[in-house]
C-alpha positions as a Python dict, from the first residue, in 0.01 Angstrom:
ca = {
    (1, 'M'): (0, 0, 0),
    (2, 'G'): (122, 355, -56),
    (3, 'W'): (317, 605, 158),
    (4, 'S'): (214, 957, 226),
    (5, 'R'): (465, 1243, 197),
    (6, 'E'): (445, 1303, 563),
    (7, 'G'): (529, 934, 643),
    (8, 'L'): (812, 939, 397),
    (9, 'R'): (952, 1259, 558),
    (10, 'A'): (911, 1106, 908),
    (11, 'M'): (1103, 784, 807),
    (12, 'A'): (1376, 987, 635),
    (13, 'E'): (1434, 1196, 949),
    (14, 'L'): (1431, 886, 1160),
    (15, 'R'): (1693, 716, 947),
    (16, 'A'): (1914, 1025, 936),
    (17, 'Y'): (1880, 1052, 1323),
    (18, 'L'): (1986, 688, 1366),
    (19, 'S'): (2263, 705, 1124),
    (20, 'S'): (2402, 1016, 1305),
    (21, 'G'): (2439, 806, 1616),
    (22, 'G'): (2099, 889, 1784),
    (23, 'K'): (1917, 653, 2010),
    (24, 'I'): (1542, 593, 1996),
    (25, 'S'): (1342, 524, 2307),
    (26, 'L'): (973, 480, 2387),
    (27, 'K'): (939, 843, 2503),
    (28, 'H'): (1048, 961, 2163),
    (29, 'L'): (783, 773, 1990),
    (30, 'K'): (506, 890, 2231),
    (31, 'Q'): (608, 1251, 2196),
    (32, 'E'): (368, 1509, 2039),
    (33, 'P'): (488, 1642, 1706),
    (34, 'K'): (609, 1999, 1694),
    (35, 'K'): (383, 2262, 1554),
    (36, 'S'): (653, 2464, 1367),
    (37, 'Y'): (530, 2337, 1025),
    (38, 'S'): (226, 2552, 1047),
    (39, 'L'): (436, 2859, 1123),
    (40, 'E'): (657, 2785, 816),
    (41, 'K'): (351, 2743, 609),
    (42, 'A'): (207, 3071, 721),
    (43, 'M'): (540, 3249, 650),
    (44, 'A'): (561, 3091, 305),
    (45, 'L'): (211, 3213, 226),
    (46, 'K'): (296, 3572, 350),
    (47, 'V'): (610, 3580, 134),
    (48, 'S'): (420, 3437, -171),
    (49, 'N'): (143, 3709, -125),
    (50, 'T'): (411, 3984, -101),
    (51, 'F'): (587, 3857, -410),
    (52, 'T'): (246, 3852, -605),
    (53, 'R'): (163, 4204, -505),
    (54, 'T'): (509, 4329, -622),
    (55, 'R'): (471, 4156, -957),
    (56, 'E'): (126, 4311, -1003),
    (57, 'Q'): (266, 4659, -934),
    (58, 'L'): (530, 4588, -1197),
    (59, 'N'): (270, 4486, -1445),
    (60, 'N'): (109, 4824, -1423),
    (61, 'V'): (387, 5009, -1598),
    (62, 'P'): (228, 5153, -1915),
    (63, 'I'): (541, 5121, -2135),
    (64, 'L'): (541, 4745, -2075),
    (65, 'S'): (176, 4700, -2156),
    (66, 'K'): (221, 4876, -2490),
    (67, 'G'): (499, 4650, -2598),
    (68, 'K'): (679, 4921, -2804),
    (69, 'V'): (1051, 4808, -2810),
    (70, 'I'): (1273, 5091, -2715),
    (71, 'P'): (1581, 5089, -2485),
    (72, 'M'): (1374, 5179, -2178),
    (73, 'F'): (1132, 4897, -2255),
    (74, 'K'): (1418, 4645, -2263),
    (75, 'C'): (1556, 4782, -1933),
    (76, 'L'): (1215, 4766, -1760),
    (77, 'K'): (1137, 4433, -1900),
    (78, 'D'): (1465, 4281, -1767),
    (79, 'M'): (1377, 4440, -1427),
    (80, 'H'): (1031, 4291, -1448),
    (81, 'N'): (1165, 3938, -1525),
    (82, 'G'): (1451, 3964, -1278),
    (83, 'T'): (1728, 3941, -1533),
    (84, 'S'): (2007, 4177, -1621),
    (85, 'N'): (2159, 4216, -1973),
    (86, 'L'): (2389, 4500, -1925),
}
């Protein structure tokens, strides 16, 4: 019998709550789960799309597509990769 990721996460949260001194009652178990996960998922998707669009704009630099290695190419390539070798 296997565990789902959601079940493992719920058990881990329950163990952490109990070890912190929390008390579990029947009303806790019958409570509806919070819907904040879908909001976090939507926010993560929005950030991912923004990051992808930004990388696509950086890929449209002609000097980077030609591949000719000059000092400006190295500088722009480092900016594109998010590194800095100054």
